[in-house]
Tab-separated table of C-alpha atoms and ligand atoms in Angstrom:
chain	number	residue	atom	x	y	z
M	1	MET	CA	-0.005	0.022	0.006
M	2	PRO	CA	1.765	3.205	-1.089
M	3	ALA	CA	2.212	5.846	1.687
M	4	ILE	CA	1.536	9.539	1.799
M	5	GLY	CA	4.835	11.613	2.160
M	6	VAL	CA	4.962	14.336	4.771
M	7	PHE	CA	7.868	16.600	5.352
M	8	ASP	CA	9.000	19.591	7.379
M	9	SER	CA	12.300	21.301	8.255
M	10	GLY	CA	11.961	19.338	11.469
M	11	VAL	CA	9.524	18.249	14.036
M	12	GLY	CA	6.878	20.934	13.270
M	13	GLY	CA	5.241	18.909	10.532
M	14	LEU	CA	4.171	16.352	13.304
M	15	SER	CA	1.377	18.890	14.119
M	16	VAL	CA	0.280	18.539	10.604
M	17	LEU	CA	0.963	14.563	10.632
M	18	ARG	CA	-1.190	14.329	13.888
M	19	ALA	CA	-4.335	15.837	12.153
M	20	LEU	CA	-3.630	13.675	8.858
M	21	ARG	CA	-3.431	10.505	11.130
M	22	GLN	CA	-6.810	11.436	12.595
M	23	ALA	CA	-8.523	12.355	9.233
M	24	LEU	CA	-6.950	9.432	7.472
M	25	PRO	CA	-6.538	6.563	10.081
M	26	HIS	CA	-5.983	3.760	7.452
M	27	GLU	CA	-3.349	5.474	5.460
M	28	ARG	CA	0.429	4.819	5.717
M	29	PHE	CA	2.665	7.990	6.170
M	30	VAL	CA	6.384	8.457	5.698
M	31	TYR	CA	7.469	11.469	7.654
M	32	VAL	CA	10.789	13.306	6.918
M	33	ALA	CA	12.322	15.881	9.236
M	34	ASP	CA	15.039	17.812	7.383
M	35	ALA	CA	16.623	18.739	10.790
M	36	GLY	CA	20.314	18.428	9.462
M	37	TYR	CA	19.413	21.584	7.180
M	38	ALA	CA	17.052	23.344	9.561
M	39	PRO	CA	15.602	25.769	10.365
M	40	TYR	CA	14.446	26.957	6.975
M	41	GLY	CA	12.717	30.139	8.280
M	42	GLU	CA	15.735	32.495	8.453
M	43	ARG	CA	17.628	30.828	5.274
M	44	ASP	CA	17.334	32.303	1.756
M	45	VAL	CA	14.762	31.019	-0.697
M	46	ALA	CA	17.423	29.105	-2.694
M	47	HIS	CA	18.436	26.789	0.270
M	48	VAL	CA	14.680	25.963	1.023
M	49	LEU	CA	13.823	25.262	-2.564
M	50	ALA	CA	16.791	22.899	-2.992
M	51	ARG	CA	16.154	21.054	0.253
M	52	ALA	CA	12.344	20.786	-0.662
M	53	SER	CA	13.422	19.403	-4.047
M	54	ALA	CA	15.742	16.923	-2.551
M	55	ILE	CA	13.098	15.579	-0.163
M	56	GLY	CA	10.467	15.588	-2.823
M	57	HIS	CA	12.822	13.402	-5.063
M	58	TYR	CA	13.539	11.236	-2.051
M	59	LEU	CA	9.829	10.433	-1.132
M	60	VAL	CA	8.857	9.811	-4.857
M	61	GLU	CA	11.906	7.802	-5.965
M	62	VAL	CA	12.713	5.951	-2.710
M	63	HIS	CA	9.418	5.701	-1.039
M	64	HIS	CA	7.061	5.771	-4.004
M	65	VAL	CA	4.629	7.857	-2.144
M	66	LYS	CA	1.181	8.502	-3.764
M	67	ALA	CA	0.869	11.937	-2.436
M	68	LEU	CA	2.928	14.556	-0.789
M	69	VAL	CA	1.995	17.007	1.977
M	70	VAL	CA	4.519	19.859	2.551
M	71	ALA	CA	3.855	20.375	6.136
M	72	CYS	CA	5.871	23.456	6.395
M	73	ASN	CA	4.605	27.033	5.566
M	74	THR	CA	8.077	28.249	4.722
M	75	ALA	CA	8.843	25.219	2.223
M	76	THR	CA	5.202	25.615	0.776
M	77	ALA	CA	5.844	29.393	0.157
M	78	ALA	CA	9.438	28.751	-1.530
M	79	ALA	CA	8.850	25.383	-3.259
M	80	ILE	CA	5.197	24.146	-3.954
M	81	ALA	CA	5.090	25.633	-7.343
M	82	THR	CA	8.350	23.906	-8.418
M	83	LEU	CA	7.321	20.492	-6.759
M	84	ARG	CA	3.851	20.620	-8.598
M	85	ALA	CA	5.783	21.411	-11.801
M	86	THR	CA	8.350	18.432	-11.303
M	87	TYR	CA	5.551	15.866	-10.369
M	88	PRO	CA	2.348	17.039	-12.327
M	89	LEU	CA	0.561	13.838	-11.680
M	90	LEU	CA	1.250	13.708	-7.865
M	91	PRO	CA	-1.312	15.120	-5.573
M	92	ILE	CA	0.555	17.773	-3.484
M	93	VAL	CA	-0.847	19.741	-0.594
M	94	GLY	CA	0.830	22.633	1.112
M	95	VAL	CA	0.197	24.654	4.180
M	96	GLU	CA	-0.112	28.519	4.433
M	97	PRO	CA	-1.098	30.610	7.404
M	98	ALA	CA	-4.891	30.445	8.057
M	99	LEU	CA	-5.518	34.214	7.237
M	100	LYS	CA	-8.941	33.794	5.826
M	101	PRO	CA	-10.439	31.647	8.638
M	102	ALA	CA	-8.831	34.159	11.132
M	103	ALA	CA	-10.498	37.144	9.419
M	104	ALA	CA	-13.875	35.296	9.389
M	105	GLN	CA	-13.601	34.645	13.182
M	106	SER	CA	-12.205	37.967	14.557
M	107	ARG	CA	-14.697	40.139	16.254
M	108	THR	CA	-12.252	43.071	16.763
M	109	GLY	CA	-11.154	43.000	13.006
M	110	VAL	CA	-7.532	42.859	14.190
M	111	VAL	CA	-5.460	39.550	13.482
M	112	GLY	CA	-1.944	38.719	14.630
M	113	VAL	CA	0.230	36.522	12.428
M	114	LEU	CA	3.217	34.726	13.892
M	115	ALA	CA	5.454	33.099	11.183
M	116	THR	CA	8.997	32.646	9.953
M	117	LEU	CA	10.779	35.716	8.318
M	118	SER	CA	10.979	33.772	5.065
M	119	THR	CA	7.163	32.970	4.956
M	120	LEU	CA	6.027	36.657	5.703
M	121	ALA	CA	8.604	37.989	3.170
M	122	SER	CA	7.413	35.473	0.414
M	123	GLU	CA	5.486	36.397	-2.646
M	124	LYS	CA	2.896	33.642	-1.940
M	125	PHE	CA	2.331	35.147	1.614
M	126	GLN	CA	2.043	38.751	0.228
M	127	THR	CA	-0.440	37.503	-2.408
M	128	LEU	CA	-2.557	35.775	0.219
M	129	LEU	CA	-2.541	38.851	2.388
M	130	LYS	CA	-3.669	40.980	-0.301
M	131	ALA	CA	-6.724	38.742	-1.013
M	132	GLN	CA	-7.954	39.384	2.407
M	133	SER	CA	-10.795	41.816	3.186
M	134	SER	CA	-9.640	45.222	3.774
M	135	ALA	CA	-11.789	45.387	6.844
M	136	VAL	CA	-9.396	43.279	8.734
M	137	ARG	CA	-6.042	44.554	9.970
M	138	PHE	CA	-3.262	42.198	10.046
M	139	VAL	CA	-0.313	42.531	12.460
M	140	LEU	CA	2.709	40.459	11.093
M	141	GLN	CA	5.433	39.207	13.516
M	142	ALA	CA	8.462	37.218	12.374
M	143	CYS	CA	9.558	34.803	15.005
M	144	ASP	CA	13.241	34.430	14.368
M	145	GLY	CA	14.705	31.449	16.460
M	146	LEU	CA	11.421	30.140	17.738
M	147	ALA	CA	11.159	26.945	15.493
M	148	ALA	CA	15.061	26.333	16.353
M	149	ALA	CA	14.276	26.463	19.961
M	150	ILE	CA	11.235	24.141	19.599
M	151	GLU	CA	13.402	21.835	17.709
M	152	ARG	CA	15.936	21.803	20.606
M	153	ALA	CA	13.166	21.387	23.084
M	154	ASP	CA	14.660	24.494	25.035
M	155	PRO	CA	11.907	25.613	27.465
M	156	ALA	CA	13.816	28.864	28.550
M	157	GLN	CA	14.497	29.967	25.225
M	158	ILE	CA	10.969	29.151	24.159
M	159	ASP	CA	9.483	31.075	26.991
M	160	ALA	CA	11.828	34.122	26.257
M	161	LEU	CA	11.041	34.143	22.518
M	162	CYS	CA	7.262	33.675	22.956
M	163	ARG	CA	7.175	36.589	25.443
M	164	ARG	CA	9.261	38.850	23.018
M	165	TYR	CA	6.985	38.089	20.030
M	166	THR	CA	3.702	38.276	21.723
M	167	ALA	CA	4.606	41.402	23.256
M	168	ALA	CA	5.629	42.861	19.981
M	169	LEU	CA	2.132	42.140	18.608
M	170	GLY	CA	0.742	45.076	20.603
M	171	PRO	CA	-2.580	45.160	22.613
M	172	VAL	CA	-4.622	41.817	22.708
M	173	GLY	CA	-7.933	40.989	24.029
M	174	SER	CA	-11.617	41.516	22.884
M	175	ALA	CA	-11.598	45.382	23.421
M	176	PRO	CA	-11.812	47.394	20.113
M	177	GLY	CA	-8.655	47.788	18.340
M	178	CYS	CA	-7.157	44.744	19.985
M	179	ILE	CA	-5.956	41.537	18.467
M	180	ASP	CA	-8.344	38.719	19.353
M	181	THR	CA	-7.209	36.063	16.965
M	182	VAL	CA	-3.575	34.947	16.263
M	183	VAL	CA	-2.568	32.830	13.342
M	184	LEU	CA	0.174	30.293	14.060
M	185	GLY	CA	1.879	30.484	10.691
M	186	CYS	CA	4.676	28.000	11.301
M	187	THR	CA	3.774	24.328	11.909
M	188	HIS	CA	6.244	24.229	14.759
M	189	TYR	CA	4.233	26.824	16.871
M	190	PRO	CA	1.248	24.603	17.628
M	191	PHE	CA	3.533	22.690	20.008
M	192	VAL	CA	4.086	25.736	22.094
M	193	SER	CA	0.447	26.883	22.013
M	194	ASP	CA	0.116	26.618	25.729
M	195	VAL	CA	2.861	29.168	26.386
M	196	LEU	CA	1.440	31.373	23.686
M	197	GLN	CA	-2.190	31.197	25.100
M	198	GLY	CA	-0.795	31.815	28.640
M	199	LEU	CA	0.766	34.942	27.434
M	200	LEU	CA	-1.911	36.275	25.185
M	201	GLY	CA	-4.759	35.291	27.576
M	202	PRO	CA	-8.030	33.340	27.329
M	203	GLU	CA	-9.742	35.906	25.056
M	204	VAL	CA	-7.320	35.395	22.258
M	205	THR	CA	-7.959	32.475	19.762
M	206	LEU	CA	-5.081	30.757	18.244
M	207	LEU	CA	-5.529	29.141	14.717
M	208	ASP	CA	-3.261	26.696	12.991
M	209	ALA	CA	-3.697	24.878	9.653
M	210	GLY	CA	-3.177	21.214	10.646
M	211	TRP	CA	-6.830	20.321	10.296
M	212	PRO	CA	-7.748	22.141	7.188
M	213	VAL	CA	-4.545	20.529	5.443
M	214	ALA	CA	-5.575	17.108	6.626
M	215	GLN	CA	-9.205	17.522	5.407
M	216	ARG	CA	-7.911	18.980	1.972
M	217	THR	CA	-5.647	15.851	1.643
M	218	ALA	CA	-8.541	13.389	2.465
M	219	GLN	CA	-10.761	15.258	0.005
M	220	LEU	CA	-8.079	15.278	-2.877
M	221	LEU	CA	-7.392	11.462	-2.254
M	222	GLY	CA	-11.177	10.833	-2.191
M	223	SER	CA	-11.726	12.638	-5.444
M	224	LEU	CA	-8.967	10.522	-7.131
M	225	ASN	CA	-10.225	7.283	-5.590
M	226	ALA	CA	-6.824	6.909	-3.950
M	227	SER	CA	-7.740	6.871	-0.373
M	228	VAL	CA	-7.799	3.758	2.056
M	229	ASN	CA	-11.033	3.673	3.742
M	230	ARG	CA	-10.634	0.374	5.866
M	231	PRO	CA	-7.936	-1.283	7.739
M	232	ASP	CA	-5.454	-3.158	5.642
M	233	SER	CA	-5.983	-7.008	4.972
M	234	GLY	CA	-2.708	-7.730	6.872
M	235	LEU	CA	-1.190	-8.951	3.720
M	236	ASP	CA	1.001	-5.753	3.547
M	237	ALA	CA	3.727	-5.782	6.253
M	238	SER	CA	4.823	-2.192	5.936
M	239	PRO	CA	4.263	-0.141	8.985
M	240	LEU	CA	1.675	2.546	9.070
M	241	LEU	CA	4.170	5.209	10.133
M	242	GLU	CA	7.997	5.527	9.133
M	243	LEU	CA	9.953	8.420	10.583
M	244	TRP	CA	13.096	9.573	8.782
M	245	THR	CA	15.356	12.495	9.593
M	246	THR	CA	18.446	14.047	8.215
M	247	GLY	CA	19.374	15.057	11.801
M	248	GLU	CA	19.331	13.183	15.094
M	249	PRO	CA	16.889	10.279	14.913
M	250	ASP	CA	16.496	10.570	18.870
M	251	ALA	CA	15.235	13.909	18.694
M	252	LEU	CA	12.625	13.039	16.144
M	253	GLN	CA	11.577	10.034	18.208
M	254	VAL	CA	11.154	11.847	21.470
M	255	ALA	CA	9.149	14.625	19.691
M	256	ALA	CA	7.169	11.953	17.794
M	257	ARG	CA	6.535	10.147	21.342
M	258	GLN	CA	5.423	13.496	22.923
M	259	TRP	CA	3.301	15.071	20.233
M	260	ILE	CA	1.684	12.111	18.198
M	261	LYS	CA	1.875	9.421	20.818
M	262	SER	CA	3.988	7.216	18.634
M	263	ASP	CA	6.727	4.772	19.609
M	264	VAL	CA	7.950	4.261	16.061
M	265	LEU	CA	11.743	4.266	15.727
M	266	ALA	CA	13.138	7.156	13.814
M	267	HIS	CA	15.802	6.457	11.185
M	268	LYS	CA	18.583	8.504	9.740
M	269	ALA	CA	18.316	9.543	6.131
M	270	LEU	CA	20.904	10.787	3.819
M	271	ILE	CA	19.234	13.195	1.619
M	272	GLU	CA	21.453	15.480	-0.527
H	301	DGL	N1	7.849	24.557	10.320
H	301	DGL	C1	8.239	25.356	9.354
H	301	DGL	C2	7.094	26.354	8.862
H	301	DGL	O1	5.986	25.834	8.967
H	301	DGL	C3	9.495	26.149	9.467
H	301	DGL	C4	10.402	26.359	10.678
H	301	DGL	C5	11.788	26.588	10.275
H	301	DGL	O2	12.433	25.620	9.792
H	301	DGL	O3	12.150	27.791	10.294
H	301	DGL	O4	7.319	27.317	8.421
């Protein structure tokens, strides 16, 4: 049974994989964390494009995936058009900051966006921003170093950076003129949503794109008659989840245990 390939610069994409496994419980997934070449968010577009292309090639040629989920906002912005042009027959789903749902749900009409520098600077994000209603004001905040701190599971640094970037957003809450909705525009950030929520307060709603991406993937596979709707017959011995990383397997394994409750062993992948 062919798998769905999912990749990110590191552990962040596990927040998307978590939703994918919920939406598509009988599918096989091959997850690649490009931790050896991370973080992506403060690197130039050429680096991210080269890495996304190398991982796309690895997932298609080595694992023969039937679909690809780019579980990284930064890589989606930099590389999804190239990946689609390279594999025109492969269903490819990307992730982008949930601006539209945030605008629809905000009552104050002021929305904060936390994302990587590279995502916010990308043409794709700027186009998405321009397409939003002019009645809503978006406050953009690049969070340099936050994905890397999450990658290292460094609580002191996570706390310091979350404090700095939430404070930089300006006034938050339900009063007029305040930000009442914050978009988590990087797939690493849902893993620090408790810290962010604690700093922003209970009146602020946090939105990430994990579930919409999972739904879009399910819908796309369904429309192509390519989804698995019932448990496997048992004739296929391949595991339902494989974890690969260009960094330290231990780090991915610890994160997978914590975030997606999986005890699957992570393996080292050489992807150049
Ligand atoms: N998780 C990635 C994203 O969604 C990027 C993190 C990074 O490598 O900077 O943008």
